[in-house]
């Protein structure tokens, strides 16, 4: 029956791609950390999926204060400069604002199954899912170091599938790959085993 259908109409029927793509329209390729660091210069953000374990979360400066103003239907999100008046100045809007947003700026080390390590950055959405709190709530909790330590400890040594945005940035004349966590999904071993079996 299938053979008959293919001869009559299947061979000319429109096909549907099953390739997974990121919300940004770029194909997500699952790679290792070694693959990332062996790449040539990436002038535009390129999106990849990486299986990894969180080994360290830097808490020295885990957030920044951003501008909540709306520009062309989107939040400005530029880093604000505190003023002596208790307000903030936004260099992008060139204006003083009376309110602010708190956004994560988490420095996270990831180890993949090969043992390689990568330094990444997580902003608002990824940071909130990893730590289980939004940046403002986490900032308000920072007066209790023991509670902060407990929350961070729960996030360490957990396995995830990360969607990374990778782009070459130049720091002091030296090109380096900047890896930003766009999305993370906790690794469910049953689902992952099924995915591996499909690939065999």
Coordinates of N, CA, C and O in Angstrom, one line a residue:
X1 N 0.8 -1.2 0.0 CA 0.0 0.0 0.0 C 0.9 1.3 0.0 O 0.6 2.2 -0.7
X2 N 1.9 1.3 0.8 CA 2.8 2.4 0.9 C 3.5 2.6 -0.4 O 3.6 3.7 -0.9
X3 N 3.9 1.5 -1.1 CA 4.7 1.6 -2.3 C 3.7 2.1 -3.4 O 4.1 2.9 -4.3
X4 N 2.5 1.7 -3.4 CA 1.5 2.2 -4.4 C 1.3 3.7 -4.2 O 1.2 4.4 -5.2
X5 N 1.1 4.1 -3.0 CA 0.9 5.6 -2.7 C 2.1 6.4 -3.2 O 1.9 7.4 -3.8
X6 N 3.3 5.9 -3.0 CA 4.5 6.6 -3.4 C 4.6 6.8 -4.9 O 4.9 7.8 -5.4
X7 N 4.2 5.7 -5.6 CA 4.2 5.8 -7.1 C 3.2 6.8 -7.6 O 3.5 7.6 -8.6
X8 N 2.0 6.8 -7.0 CA 0.9 7.7 -7.5 C 1.1 9.2 -7.1 O 0.9 10.1 -7.9
X9 N 1.5 9.4 -5.8 CA 1.5 10.8 -5.4 C 2.6 11.1 -4.4 O 3.1 12.3 -4.2
X10 N 3.1 10.1 -3.7 CA 4.1 10.3 -2.6 C 5.4 10.9 -3.1 O 6.0 11.7 -2.4
X11 N 5.8 10.5 -4.3 CA 7.1 11.0 -4.8 C 7.1 12.5 -5.1 O 8.2 13.1 -5.1
X12 N 5.9 13.0 -5.3 CA 5.9 14.5 -5.6 C 5.3 15.3 -4.5 O 5.1 16.5 -4.6
X13 N 4.9 14.6 -3.4 CA 4.3 15.3 -2.3 C 5.3 16.2 -1.6 O 6.5 15.9 -1.5
X14 N 4.8 17.3 -1.0 CA 5.7 18.2 -0.3 C 6.2 17.6 1.0 O 5.4 16.9 1.7
X15 N 7.5 17.7 1.3 CA 8.0 17.1 2.5 C 8.1 18.1 3.6 O 8.2 19.3 3.4
X16 N 8.2 17.7 4.8 CA 8.3 18.5 6.0 C 9.6 18.2 6.7 O 9.8 17.1 7.1
X17 N 10.4 19.2 6.9 CA 11.7 19.0 7.6 C 11.5 18.8 9.1 O 10.7 19.5 9.7
X18 N 12.2 17.8 9.7 CA 12.1 17.5 11.1 C 13.3 18.1 11.9 O 13.4 17.8 13.1
X19 N 14.0 18.9 11.2 CA 15.2 19.5 11.9 C 14.8 20.5 12.9 O 13.9 21.4 12.7
X20 N 15.3 20.4 14.1 CA 15.0 21.4 15.2 C 15.7 22.7 15.0 O 16.9 22.7 14.8
X21 N 14.9 23.8 15.1 CA 15.5 25.1 15.0 C 15.3 25.9 16.2 O 14.3 25.7 16.9
X22 N 16.2 26.9 16.4 CA 16.0 27.7 17.6 C 15.0 28.8 17.3 O 14.5 28.9 16.2
X23 N 14.5 29.5 18.4 CA 13.5 30.5 18.2 C 14.0 31.6 17.3 O 13.3 32.5 16.9
X24 N 15.3 31.7 17.0 CA 15.9 32.7 16.2 C 16.0 32.3 14.8 O 16.6 33.0 13.9
X25 N 15.6 31.1 14.4 CA 15.6 30.6 13.1 C 16.9 29.9 12.7 O 17.1 29.7 11.5
X26 N 17.7 29.7 13.6 CA 19.0 29.0 13.3 C 19.0 27.5 13.7 O 18.4 27.2 14.8
X27 N 19.5 26.7 12.9 CA 19.6 25.3 13.3 C 20.4 25.1 14.6 O 21.5 25.6 14.7
X28 N 19.9 24.2 15.5 CA 20.6 23.9 16.7 C 21.3 22.6 16.5 O 20.7 21.6 16.4
X29 N 22.6 22.6 16.5 CA 23.4 21.4 16.4 C 23.9 21.1 17.8 O 24.5 21.9 18.5
X30 N 23.8 19.8 18.2 CA 24.3 19.3 19.5 C 25.8 19.0 19.3 O 26.2 18.2 18.5
X31 N 26.6 19.7 20.1 CA 28.1 19.6 20.0 C 28.7 19.4 21.4 O 28.0 19.5 22.4
X32 N 30.0 19.3 21.4 CA 30.8 19.2 22.6 C 31.5 20.6 22.8 O 31.6 21.4 21.9
X33 N 32.1 20.8 24.0 CA 32.8 22.0 24.3 C 34.1 22.1 23.4 O 34.4 23.1 22.9
X34 N 34.7 20.9 23.2 CA 35.9 20.9 22.3 C 35.5 21.4 20.9 O 36.3 22.1 20.3
X35 N 34.3 21.0 20.4 CA 33.9 21.5 19.1 C 33.8 23.0 19.1 O 34.2 23.6 18.1
X36 N 33.3 23.6 20.2 CA 33.1 25.0 20.3 C 34.4 25.7 20.2 O 34.6 26.7 19.4
X37 N 35.4 25.3 21.0 CA 36.7 26.0 21.0 C 37.6 25.7 19.8 O 38.6 26.4 19.6
X38 N 37.2 24.7 19.0 CA 38.0 24.5 17.8 C 37.4 25.2 16.6 O 38.0 25.1 15.5
X39 N 36.4 26.0 16.8 CA 35.8 26.7 15.7 C 36.6 27.9 15.2 O 37.3 28.5 16.0
X40 N 36.4 28.3 14.0 CA 37.0 29.5 13.5 C 36.1 30.7 14.0 O 35.1 30.5 14.7
X41 N 36.5 31.9 13.7 CA 35.8 33.1 14.1 C 34.3 33.0 13.7 O 34.0 32.7 12.6
X42 N 33.4 33.3 14.7 CA 32.0 33.4 14.4 C 31.6 34.9 14.5 O 31.4 35.4 15.6
X43 N 31.4 35.5 13.4 CA 31.0 36.9 13.4 C 29.6 37.2 13.9 O 29.3 38.2 14.5
X44 N 28.7 36.2 13.6 CA 27.3 36.3 14.0 C 27.0 35.3 15.0 O 27.6 34.2 15.0
X45 N 26.1 35.5 16.0 CA 25.7 34.5 16.9 C 25.2 33.2 16.3 O 24.4 33.2 15.4
X46 N 25.8 32.1 16.7 CA 25.5 30.8 16.2 C 24.9 30.0 17.3 O 25.5 30.0 18.4
X47 N 23.9 29.2 17.1 CA 23.2 28.5 18.2 C 23.4 27.0 18.2 O 23.3 26.4 17.1
X48 N 23.7 26.5 19.4 CA 24.1 25.1 19.5 C 23.4 24.5 20.8 O 23.1 25.3 21.7
X49 N 23.2 23.2 20.8 CA 22.8 22.5 22.0 C 23.9 21.8 22.6 O 24.7 21.2 21.8
X50 N 24.0 21.8 23.9 CA 25.1 21.2 24.6 C 24.6 20.5 25.9 O 23.9 21.1 26.7
X51 N 25.0 19.2 26.0 CA 24.7 18.5 27.2 C 25.8 18.8 28.2 O 27.0 18.6 27.9
X52 N 25.4 19.3 29.4 CA 26.5 19.6 30.4 C 26.0 19.6 31.8 O 24.8 19.6 32.1
X53 N 27.0 19.7 32.7 CA 26.8 19.8 34.2 C 27.3 21.1 34.7 O 28.4 21.6 34.3
X54 N 26.5 21.8 35.5 CA 26.9 23.1 36.2 C 27.9 22.8 37.3 O 27.6 22.1 38.2
X55 N 29.1 23.3 37.1 CA 30.1 23.0 38.2 C 30.4 24.2 39.0 O 31.0 24.0 40.1
X56 N 30.1 25.4 38.6 CA 30.4 26.6 39.3 C 29.5 27.7 38.9 O 29.2 27.9 37.7
X57 N 29.0 28.5 39.9 CA 28.2 29.7 39.6 C 28.8 30.9 40.3 O 28.9 30.9 41.6
X58 N 29.4 31.8 39.6 CA 30.0 33.0 40.2 C 29.0 33.9 40.8 O 28.1 34.4 40.1
X59 N 29.2 34.3 42.1 CA 28.2 35.1 42.8 C 28.8 36.5 43.2 O 28.2 37.2 43.9
X60 N 30.0 36.8 42.7 CA 30.6 38.1 43.1 C 29.8 39.3 42.5 O 29.6 40.3 43.2
X61 N 29.3 39.1 41.3 CA 28.4 40.2 40.7 C 27.4 39.5 39.9 O 27.6 39.3 38.7
X62 N 26.3 39.0 40.5 CA 25.4 38.1 39.8 C 24.2 38.9 39.1 O 23.4 38.2 38.5
X63 N 24.2 40.2 39.2 CA 23.1 40.9 38.6 C 23.6 42.3 38.2 O 24.6 42.8 38.5
X64 N 22.7 43.0 37.4 CA 23.0 44.4 37.1 C 21.6 45.1 37.0 O 20.6 44.5 36.8
X65 N 21.6 46.4 37.3 CA 20.4 47.2 37.3 C 20.2 47.7 35.9 O 21.1 48.4 35.3
X66 N 19.0 47.4 35.3 CA 18.8 47.8 33.9 C 17.6 48.8 33.7 O 16.8 48.9 34.6
X67 N 17.6 49.4 32.6 CA 16.6 50.4 32.3 C 15.3 49.7 31.9 O 15.3 48.9 31.0
X68 N 14.1 50.1 32.5 CA 12.8 49.5 32.2 C 12.1 50.2 31.1 O 11.0 49.8 30.7
X69 N 12.6 51.3 30.6 CA 11.9 52.1 29.6 C 11.7 51.3 28.3 O 12.4 50.4 27.9
X70 N 10.6 51.6 27.7 CA 10.1 50.9 26.4 C 10.6 51.7 25.2 O 10.2 52.9 25.1
X71 N 11.3 51.1 24.3 CA 11.8 51.7 23.1 C 11.4 50.8 21.9 O 11.8 49.7 21.8
X72 N 10.5 51.4 21.0 CA 10.0 50.7 19.9 C 9.4 49.3 20.3 O 9.6 48.3 19.6
X73 N 8.6 49.4 21.4 CA 7.9 48.2 21.8 C 8.7 47.2 22.6 O 8.2 46.1 23.0
X74 N 10.0 47.5 22.9 CA 10.9 46.6 23.6 C 11.5 47.3 24.8 O 11.8 48.5 24.7
X75 N 11.8 46.6 25.9 CA 12.5 47.1 27.0 C 13.9 47.5 26.6 O 14.6 46.8 25.9
X76 N 14.4 48.7 27.1 CA 15.7 49.2 26.8 C 16.8 48.2 27.3 O 17.7 47.8 26.6
X77 N 16.7 47.9 28.6 CA 17.6 46.9 29.3 C 19.1 47.3 29.4 O 20.0 46.5 29.7
X78 N 19.4 48.6 29.1 CA 20.7 49.1 29.2 C 21.1 49.2 30.7 O 20.3 49.6 31.5
X79 N 22.4 49.0 31.0 CA 22.8 49.1 32.4 C 22.7 50.6 32.8 O 23.2 51.5 32.1
X80 N 22.1 50.8 34.0 CA 21.9 52.1 34.5 C 23.0 52.6 35.4 O 23.7 51.8 36.0
X81 N 23.2 53.9 35.4 CA 24.2 54.6 36.3 C 23.5 55.2 37.5 O 22.7 56.1 37.3
X82 N 23.8 54.8 38.7 CA 23.2 55.4 39.9 C 23.5 56.9 40.0 O 24.6 57.3 39.7
X83 N 22.5 57.7 40.5 CA 22.6 59.1 40.7 C 22.6 59.4 42.2 O 22.0 58.6 42.9
X84 N 23.1 60.5 42.6 CA 23.1 60.9 44.0 C 21.6 61.2 44.5 O 21.4 61.2 45.7
X85 N 20.7 61.3 43.6 CA 19.3 61.6 43.9 C 18.5 60.4 44.3 O 17.3 60.5 44.6
X86 N 19.1 59.2 44.1 CA 18.4 58.0 44.3 C 17.7 57.5 43.1 O 17.0 56.5 43.1
X87 N 18.0 58.2 42.0 CA 17.5 57.8 40.7 C 18.6 57.2 39.8 O 19.7 57.1 40.3
X88 N 18.3 56.9 38.6 CA 19.3 56.3 37.7 C 19.4 57.0 36.3 O 18.3 57.5 35.9
X89 N 20.5 57.0 35.7 CA 20.7 57.6 34.4 C 20.9 56.5 33.4 O 21.7 55.6 33.6
X90 N 20.1 56.5 32.3 CA 20.3 55.6 31.2 C 21.1 56.2 30.0 O 20.5 57.1 29.4
X91 N 22.3 55.7 29.7 CA 23.0 56.3 28.6 C 22.4 56.1 27.3 O 22.7 56.8 26.3
X92 N 21.7 55.0 27.1 CA 21.0 54.7 25.8 C 19.8 55.6 25.6 O 19.7 56.1 24.5
X93 N 19.0 55.8 26.6 CA 17.8 56.7 26.5 C 18.2 58.1 26.7 O 17.4 59.0 26.4
X94 N 19.4 58.4 27.3 CA 19.8 59.7 27.6 C 18.8 60.4 28.5 O 18.4 61.5 28.3
X95 N 18.4 59.6 29.5 CA 17.3 60.1 30.4 C 17.5 59.6 31.8 O 18.2 58.5 32.0
X96 N 17.0 60.3 32.8 CA 17.0 59.9 34.2 C 15.7 59.2 34.5 O 14.6 59.6 34.1
X97 N 15.8 58.0 35.1 CA 14.6 57.2 35.4 C 14.5 56.9 36.9 O 15.5 56.9 37.6
X98 N 13.2 56.8 37.3 CA 13.0 56.7 38.8 C 12.8 55.2 39.2 O 12.8 54.9 40.4
X99 N 12.7 54.3 38.2 CA 12.5 52.9 38.5 C 13.6 52.1 37.8 O 14.3 52.6 36.9
X100 N 13.8 50.8 38.2 CA 14.8 50.0 37.5 C 14.4 48.5 37.5 O 13.5 48.1 38.3
X101 N 15.0 47.8 36.7 CA 14.8 46.3 36.7 C 16.1 45.7 37.1 O 17.2 46.2 37.0
X102 N 16.0 44.4 37.7 CA 17.2 43.7 38.1 C 17.3 42.5 37.1 O 16.3 41.8 36.8
X103 N 18.5 42.4 36.5 CA 18.7 41.3 35.5 C 19.9 40.5 35.9 O 20.9 41.0 36.4
X104 N 19.8 39.2 35.7 CA 20.9 38.3 36.1 C 22.1 38.5 35.1 O 21.9 38.8 34.0
X105 N 23.3 38.4 35.7 CA 24.5 38.3 34.9 C 25.4 37.2 35.6 O 26.3 37.5 36.3
X106 N 24.9 36.0 35.4 CA 25.5 34.8 36.1 C 26.7 34.3 35.2 O 26.5 34.0 34.0
X107 N 27.8 34.1 35.9 CA 29.0 33.5 35.2 C 29.0 32.0 35.7 O 29.2 31.7 36.8
X108 N 28.7 31.1 34.7 CA 28.5 29.7 35.0 C 29.5 28.8 34.2 O 29.7 29.0 33.0
X109 N 30.1 27.9 35.0 CA 31.0 27.0 34.3 C 30.3 25.7 34.1 O 29.6 25.2 35.0
X110 N 30.4 25.2 32.9 CA 29.7 23.9 32.4 C 30.8 22.9 32.1 O 31.8 23.2 31.4
X111 N 30.5 21.7 32.5 CA 31.4 20.5 32.1 C 30.5 19.6 31.3 O 29.4 19.2 31.7
X112 N 31.1 19.2 30.1 CA 30.3 18.3 29.2 C 30.7 16.8 29.5 O 31.6 16.6 30.3
X113 N 30.1 15.8 28.9 CA 30.4 14.4 29.2 C 31.8 14.0 28.9 O 32.3 13.0 29.4
X114 N 32.6 14.8 28.1 CA 34.0 14.5 27.8 C 34.9 15.0 28.9 O 36.1 14.7 28.8
X115 N 34.4 15.8 29.8 CA 35.2 16.4 30.9 C 35.7 17.8 30.6 O 36.3 18.4 31.5
X116 N 35.4 18.3 29.4 CA 35.9 19.6 29.0 C 35.0 20.7 29.8 O 33.8 20.5 30.0
X117 N 35.6 21.8 30.1 CA 34.9 22.9 30.8 C 34.8 24.1 29.9 O 35.6 24.4 29.0
X118 N 33.6 24.8 30.0 CA 33.4 26.1 29.3 C 32.9 27.1 30.2 O 32.1 26.8 31.1
X119 N 33.3 28.4 30.0 CA 32.7 29.5 30.8 C 31.6 30.1 30.0 O 31.8 30.4 28.8
X120 N 30.4 30.3 30.6 CA 29.3 30.8 30.0 C 28.7 31.9 30.8 O 29.0 32.1 32.0
X121 N 27.7 32.6 30.2 CA 27.0 33.7 30.9 C 25.5 33.4 30.8 O 25.0 33.0 29.7
X122 N 24.7 33.6 31.8 CA 23.3 33.4 31.8 C 22.6 34.8 32.2 O 23.0 35.3 33.2
X123 N 21.7 35.2 31.4 CA 21.0 36.4 31.7 C 19.6 36.1 32.3 O 19.5 35.1 33.0
X124 N 18.6 36.9 32.1 CA 17.3 36.9 32.8 C 16.7 35.5 32.8 O 16.5 34.9 33.9
X125 N 16.2 35.0 31.7 CA 15.3 33.8 31.7 C 16.1 32.6 32.1 O 15.6 31.8 33.0
X126 N 17.3 32.4 31.5 CA 18.1 31.2 31.9 C 18.5 31.3 33.4 O 18.5 30.3 34.1
X127 N 18.9 32.4 33.8 CA 19.3 32.6 35.2 C 18.1 32.3 36.2 O 18.3 31.6 37.2
X128 N 16.9 32.7 35.8 CA 15.8 32.4 36.7 C 15.4 31.0 36.8 O 15.1 30.5 37.9
X129 N 15.5 30.2 35.7 CA 15.2 28.8 35.7 C 16.3 28.0 36.4 O 16.0 27.0 37.1
X130 N 17.6 28.4 36.3 CA 18.7 27.7 36.9 C 18.6 27.9 38.4 O 18.8 26.9 39.2
X131 N 18.3 29.1 38.9 CA 18.3 29.4 40.4 C 16.9 29.3 41.0 O 16.8 29.3 42.2
X132 N 15.9 29.3 40.1 CA 14.5 29.2 40.7 C 14.0 30.4 41.2 O 12.9 30.4 41.9
X133 N 14.6 31.6 41.0 CA 14.1 32.9 41.5 C 14.5 33.9 40.4 O 15.5 33.8 39.7
X134 N 13.6 35.0 40.3 CA 14.0 36.0 39.4 C 15.1 36.9 40.0 O 15.4 36.8 41.3
X135 N 15.8 37.7 39.3 CA 17.0 38.4 39.8 C 16.6 39.4 40.9 O 17.4 39.5 41.9
X136 N 15.5 40.0 40.9 CA 15.1 41.0 41.9 C 14.9 40.2 43.3 O 15.4 40.6 44.3
X137 N 14.2 39.1 43.2 CA 13.9 38.3 44.4 C 15.2 37.8 45.0 O 15.5 37.8 46.2
X138 N 16.1 37.4 44.1 CA 17.4 36.8 44.5 C 18.3 37.9 45.1 O 19.0 37.7 46.1
X139 N 18.2 39.1 44.6 CA 18.9 40.3 45.2 C 18.4 40.6 46.6 O 19.2 40.8 47.5
X140 N 17.1 40.5 46.8 CA 16.5 40.8 48.1 C 16.9 39.7 49.1 O 17.0 40.0 50.3
X141 N 17.2 38.5 48.6 CA 17.6 37.4 49.5 C 19.1 37.5 49.8 O 19.5 36.8 50.7
X142 N 19.8 38.3 49.1 CA 21.3 38.4 49.3 C 21.7 38.9 50.6 O 22.9 38.8 51.0
X143 N 20.8 39.4 51.4 CA 21.1 39.8 52.8 C 21.3 38.6 53.7 O 21.7 38.7 54.8
X144 N 20.9 37.4 53.2 CA 21.0 36.2 53.9 C 22.0 35.2 53.2 O 21.6 34.4 52.4
X145 N 23.3 35.4 53.5 CA 24.3 34.6 52.7 C 24.1 33.1 52.8 O 24.4 32.4 51.8
X146 N 23.6 32.6 53.9 CA 23.4 31.1 54.1 C 22.3 30.6 53.2 O 22.4 29.5 52.6
X147 N 21.3 31.4 53.0 CA 20.2 31.0 52.1 C 20.6 31.1 50.7 O 20.3 30.1 49.9
X148 N 21.4 32.1 50.3 CA 21.9 32.2 49.0 C 22.8 31.0 48.7 O 22.7 30.4 47.6
X149 N 23.7 30.6 49.6 CA 24.6 29.5 49.5 C 23.8 28.2 49.3 O 24.2 27.3 48.4
X150 N 22.7 28.0 50.0 CA 21.9 26.8 49.9 C 21.2 26.8 48.5 O 21.2 25.7 47.9
X151 N 20.7 27.9 48.0 CA 20.0 27.9 46.7 C 21.0 27.6 45.6 O 20.8 26.8 44.7
X152 N 22.2 28.2 45.7 CA 23.3 28.0 44.7 C 23.7 26.5 44.7 O 24.0 25.9 43.7
X153 N 23.9 26.0 45.9 CA 24.3 24.6 46.1 C 23.4 23.6 45.4 O 23.8 22.6 44.8
X154 N 22.1 23.9 45.4 CA 21.1 23.0 44.8 C 21.2 23.0 43.3 O 20.9 22.0 42.6
X155 N 21.7 24.1 42.7 CA 21.9 24.3 41.3 C 23.2 23.6 40.8 O 23.3 23.3 39.6
X156 N 24.1 23.5 41.7 CA 25.4 22.9 41.3 C 25.3 21.4 41.0 O 24.5 20.7 41.7
X157 N 26.1 20.9 40.1 CA 26.2 19.5 39.8 C 24.9 18.9 39.3 O 24.6 17.7 39.5
X158 N 24.1 19.8 38.7 CA 22.9 19.3 38.0 C 23.1 19.3 36.5 O 23.9 20.1 36.0
X159 N 22.5 18.3 35.8 CA 22.7 18.1 34.4 C 21.6 18.8 33.6 O 20.4 18.7 34.0
X160 N 22.0 19.3 32.5 CA 21.0 20.1 31.7 C 21.3 19.9 30.2 O 22.4 19.5 29.8
X161 N 20.4 20.3 29.3 CA 20.6 20.5 27.9 C 20.6 22.0 27.7 O 19.5 22.6 28.0
X162 N 21.7 22.6 27.4 CA 21.8 24.0 27.2 C 21.7 24.4 25.7 O 22.3 23.8 24.9
X163 N 21.0 25.5 25.5 CA 21.0 26.1 24.2 C 21.9 27.3 24.3 O 21.6 28.2 25.1
X164 N 23.0 27.3 23.5 CA 24.0 28.4 23.7 C 24.0 29.2 22.4 O 23.9 28.8 21.3
X165 N 24.3 30.5 22.7 CA 24.5 31.5 21.6 C 26.0 31.7 21.6 O 26.6 32.2 22.7
X166 N 26.8 31.4 20.6 CA 28.2 31.5 20.5 C 28.6 32.5 19.5 O 28.2 32.5 18.3
X167 N 29.5 33.5 19.9 CA 30.0 34.5 19.0 C 31.4 34.9 19.4 O 31.7 34.9 20.6
X168 N 32.2 35.3 18.4 CA 33.5 35.7 18.7 C 33.5 37.2 19.1 O 33.0 38.0 18.4
X169 N 34.1 37.5 20.3 CA 34.3 38.9 20.8 C 35.8 39.1 21.0 O 36.5 38.2 21.3
X170 N 36.1 40.4 20.8 CA 37.5 40.8 21.0 C 37.7 41.5 22.3 O 37.1 42.5 22.5
X171 N 38.6 41.0 23.2 CA 38.9 41.6 24.5 C 40.4 41.9 24.5 O 41.2 41.1 24.4
X172 N 40.6 43.2 24.5 CA 42.0 43.8 24.6 C 42.8 43.2 23.4 O 44.0 42.8 23.5
X173 N 42.2 43.2 22.2 CA 42.8 42.8 21.0 C 42.9 41.3 20.8 O 43.5 40.8 19.8
X174 N 42.4 40.5 21.7 CA 42.4 39.0 21.6 C 41.1 38.5 21.3 O 40.1 38.7 22.1
X175 N 40.9 37.8 20.2 CA 39.5 37.2 19.9 C 39.2 36.0 20.8 O 40.0 35.1 21.1
X176 N 38.0 36.0 21.4 CA 37.6 34.9 22.3 C 36.1 34.6 21.9 O 35.4 35.5 21.5
X177 N 35.8 33.4 22.2 CA 34.4 33.0 22.0 C 33.5 33.3 23.2 O 33.9 32.9 24.3
X178 N 32.5 34.0 23.0 CA 31.5 34.3 24.1 C 30.3 33.4 24.0 O 29.7 33.3 23.0
X179 N 30.1 32.6 25.1 CA 29.0 31.6 25.1 C 27.9 32.1 26.1 O 28.2 32.3 27.3
X180 N 26.8 32.3 25.6 CA 25.6 32.8 26.4 C 24.6 31.7 26.4 O 24.2 31.2 25.4
X181 N 24.1 31.4 27.6 CA 23.0 30.4 27.8 C 21.7 31.1 27.4 O 21.2 32.0 28.1
X182 N 21.1 30.7 26.3 CA 19.8 31.2 25.9 C 18.7 30.5 26.6 O 17.6 31.1 27.0
X183 N 18.8 29.2 26.8 CA 17.8 28.4 27.4 C 18.4 27.1 28.0 O 19.5 26.7 27.6
X184 N 17.8 26.6 29.1 CA 18.3 25.4 29.7 C 17.1 24.5 30.0 O 16.0 25.0 30.3
X185 N 17.3 23.2 29.8 CA 16.3 22.2 30.2 C 17.0 21.2 31.1 O 18.0 20.7 30.7
X186 N 16.4 20.9 32.2 CA 16.9 19.9 33.1 C 16.9 18.5 32.3 O 16.0 18.2 31.6
X187 N 18.0 17.8 32.5 CA 18.1 16.6 31.8 C 17.3 15.5 32.4 O 17.4 15.2 33.6
X188 N 16.4 14.9 31.7 CA 15.5 13.8 32.1 C 16.1 12.5 31.5 O 16.1 12.4 30.3
X189 N 16.6 11.7 32.3 CA 17.4 10.5 31.9 C 16.6 9.6 31.0 O 17.1 9.0 30.0
X190 N 15.3 9.4 31.3 CA 14.5 8.5 30.4 C 14.4 9.1 29.0 O 14.6 8.4 28.0
X191 N 14.1 10.4 28.9 CA 14.0 11.0 27.6 C 15.3 11.0 26.9 O 15.4 10.7 25.7
X192 N 16.4 11.3 27.6 CA 17.7 11.3 27.0 C 18.1 9.9 26.5 O 18.7 9.8 25.4
X193 N 17.8 8.9 27.2 CA 18.1 7.5 26.8 C 17.4 7.1 25.5 O 17.9 6.5 24.6
X194 N 16.1 7.6 25.5 CA 15.3 7.4 24.3 C 15.9 8.1 23.1 O 15.9 7.6 22.0
X195 N 16.4 9.3 23.3 CA 17.0 10.1 22.2 C 18.2 9.4 21.7 O 18.5 9.4 20.5
X196 N 19.0 8.9 22.6 CA 20.3 8.2 22.2 C 20.0 6.9 21.4 O 20.6 6.6 20.4
X197 N 18.9 6.2 21.9 CA 18.5 5.0 21.1 C 18.1 5.3 19.7 O 18.3 4.5 18.8
X198 N 17.4 6.4 19.6 CA 17.0 6.8 18.2 C 18.1 7.2 17.3 O 18.0 7.0 16.1
X199 N 19.2 7.6 17.9 CA 20.4 8.0 17.1 C 21.3 6.8 16.7 O 22.1 7.0 15.8
X200 N 21.1 5.7 17.4 CA 21.9 4.5 17.1 C 21.5 3.9 15.8 O 20.3 3.7 15.5

